Structures are given as structure tokens and as C-alpha cells.
């Protein structure tokens, strides 16, 4: 039952515990919330208005851009530019850093986002999401922005979250003090606290991976798959395979029920040795959330939050979810490395 607590109220309560808080962080979140409502409105009537299909452009990832992806990107850039809390931002859809237009107030936060995650599902009315990750610049405010101000390891995030455009619209985030979920109540137009202090079960019974890439996986990855398909050992019954093809949706289901999401690297495309998913706008925010909920995230060997990005669109293999399941994955890859 929603507790009639809005995101802003929750943040203000949180802000009280942060000395020197200026309110800018809350303003940044308010623009994220407004962007989410505008995108939700467009997503919910996607079949009725001209937002399905492609724009005809190709993005920095080499992917064809979906109209709704482009719409979401424009909304986020426009709204976030006006929050007065940012030194700059970045998007999965844009090759370079997005600067705050001259004349608009700035601040010390840097936000990177995936405007619409799961874009391959948009036209089929399957749930999709927006992912965001927030850092504080390291260099003094009145100096030129440095790469080290935004190429920061995930453990330096001050907040991370996602908006899920599903049967209901939810906002789930952490500011480093546990994970909370808020559901949009369309009748009042507010995200209200519906899932306080989310914790992921230590072990799940679900594994999420696109097995279609089976023939492109290396031996340790096949051993990981075999582990989750096996019965006996610590499992009375086999795990269930659940794969929506939207990271936000697969992650959220596993956060609630327990389980592991996996996007291993594969040898389909030598230009993408690290797999498909992006470290800064997909893996690191999900890793921060899952660790705050009692789970783990790894690239197979390293803790995702310890990886220092070399560039904005760096890709990494991702294994994220229930602690026991991710530990097992790390065990298998580490043993293979030492063999
Ligand atoms: P986008 O952000 O471009 O949508 O890409 C990421 C994603 O769609 C994830 O949401 C999802 O987990 C994965 O790619 C699906 O990839 P695949 O179709 O290769 O299984």
C-alpha cells in the first residue's frame, strides 16, 4: 500500500541528513521525475501517435535510433539542462559530453542516462525503461571540466536509478542509503512510495540471458549457463529462464523475486569485445542499486563498481543479481582464469 510519501518528500527527509545540502540535488531529481512523467505519457499512447518505428538515424552505438528513444533523449536533455544542478551530462544516444547551454545556471553534479532502455521492445508494447546515474564533479566548480570529473568508477556514484514503463510506472533508486521504489499514481500525477527498502533475495531461481548467443560464448560462460540449468546440488528444481530483453525489466523482476541477469561478452563482433551493455549508463547504476539491496554485480571477475571507465561508451560483460548466484559466476570465471 503506497504511503503517500512523494519522491521529493523522501529526498528532503534524506537531505536533512546531508550537511551542506543546497537543494540542488532535489531540483535535479524533480527534473528527472518530470521527464519520466512526460516519457510515460508518450509511451502509454505509443500506438496512437507517431512515435513507433525508426527515425532513420544511427546513434554513436551504431544502432538505428527509435523515434521514442529520440523523444526521450530530447526531453531529458531539455529538462535536465534547466535544473541548475549540473556541470554537464551524457547520454547513451550522444557521442560526447552534453554541456549546459550558456545563460543557464550550473552546479556540481554530472548525470549520465540511457533515455530508453530495451528499445528493441518499444514497438511490441513490452516494458522498457530509463536508467540514470549521478556523480559529483571532483575538480573545483569554477574550473574547466576534466575527464576525471565524469569518467568516475561506479562506487563514486551519489545516486542511481531507473524508471520502469510497465503495467505501472515505477521509479526505483538509491542515494547510497538503501533502495526505494515509488509508483506513479496517475490520479494525482505523483510517484508515491510503494516499495520501501527493497532487498533482493540472497539466492534466486531465475536466470535471465539471451541463449541465442550460445554458439558465440567461451567455455567458462557455457559452464555458468550449465550451473543455472543444473538440478541437484543446492537446487531442488532447475532455475527458470526469464528474458524480456529490456535490462530494466529483467533487472527489476529479479530484484523483487531473486535471480541473476547475465549479458556475457561473446565473439559475434570483434569491435565489441566487452559485450553489448554500457558500463556508465547501464552496468554501474544497476550495480549500485543491487549492492544497496544486498546483491552483487560483476563482469565475471571484477566488481562492476570498481571499474574505472576509459571512455563514456565503454562496454562490459554484466552479471548482476542475487549474491549467491553472482558469487557462483565469479567463482567459475576466476577458476577458469587460474586454470
Ligand atoms: P538499448 O539501451 O539500446 O535498448 O540496449 C540495451 C538492451 O536493449 C538491454 O535493455 C537488453 O538487456 C539488451 O540490450 C538486449 O539485447 P539482446 O537483444 O542482444 O538480447
Coordinates of N, CA and C and ligand atoms in Angstrom, one line a residue, residues 63 92 114 116-120 210 213 243 245-248 261 263 268 276-278 282, ligand 1:
X63 N 23.6 1.8 -33.6 CA 22.3 1.3 -33.6 C 21.3 2.2 -34.3
X92 N 23.4 7.8 -23.6 CA 23.8 6.7 -24.4 C 23.7 7.0 -25.9
X114 N 20.6 6.5 -19.9 CA 20.1 5.7 -21.1 C 18.7 6.1 -21.2
X116 N 16.1 5.5 -23.1 CA 15.1 4.4 -23.3 C 15.7 3.1 -23.5
X117 N 15.8 2.4 -22.4 CA 16.5 1.1 -22.4 C 15.5 0.0 -22.8
X118 N 16.0 -1.0 -23.6 CA 15.1 -2.0 -24.1 C 14.4 -1.6 -25.4
X119 N 15.1 -0.7 -26.2 CA 14.4 -0.1 -27.3 C 14.0 -1.2 -28.3
X120 N 14.5 -2.4 -28.3 CA 14.1 -3.4 -29.3 C 12.7 -3.8 -29.0
X210 N 20.3 -14.1 -23.0 CA 19.8 -14.4 -24.3 C 20.6 -15.6 -24.8
X213 N 22.8 -16.6 -28.1 CA 24.2 -16.3 -28.5 C 25.1 -17.5 -28.0
X243 N 13.6 -14.0 -19.8 CA 14.4 -13.0 -20.5 C 13.4 -12.1 -21.3
X245 N 14.4 -9.0 -22.5 CA 15.2 -8.3 -23.5 C 15.2 -6.8 -23.2
X246 N 14.7 -6.4 -22.0 CA 14.9 -5.0 -21.5 C 15.6 -5.1 -20.2
X247 N 16.8 -4.6 -20.1 CA 17.6 -4.7 -18.9 C 16.8 -4.3 -17.7
X248 N 16.2 -3.1 -17.8 CA 15.4 -2.6 -16.6 C 14.4 -3.5 -16.2
X261 N 20.7 -11.7 -13.7 CA 20.7 -11.2 -15.1 C 22.1 -11.3 -15.7
X263 N 24.6 -10.7 -19.2 CA 24.9 -10.3 -20.6 C 26.4 -10.5 -20.8
X268 N 30.7 -12.5 -31.3 CA 29.9 -12.1 -32.5 C 30.6 -11.0 -33.3
X276 N 27.7 -6.1 -25.0 CA 26.8 -5.1 -25.5 C 26.6 -3.9 -24.5
X277 N 26.4 -4.2 -23.3 CA 25.9 -3.2 -22.3 C 27.0 -2.2 -21.9
X278 N 26.6 -1.0 -21.7 CA 27.5 0.1 -21.4 C 27.8 0.2 -19.9
X282 N 24.5 1.8 -18.0 CA 23.7 0.6 -17.7 C 24.3 -0.2 -16.5
Ligands
LIG1 P1 19.3 -0.3 -25.5 O1 19.6 0.5 -24.4 O2 19.9 0.2 -26.8 O3 17.9 -0.7 -25.6 O4 20.1 -1.7 -25.4 C1 20.2 -2.4 -24.3 C2 19.3 -3.7 -24.3 O5 18.1 -3.5 -25.0 C3 19.0 -4.1 -22.9 O6 17.9 -3.5 -22.3 C4 18.8 -5.6 -23.0 O7 19.0 -6.3 -21.9 C5 19.7 -6.0 -24.2 O8 20.0 -4.8 -24.9 C6 19.0 -6.9 -25.1 O9 20.0 -7.3 -26.0 P2 19.8 -8.6 -27.0 O10 18.7 -8.3 -27.9 O11 21.1 -8.7 -27.6 O12 19.5 -9.7 -26.1

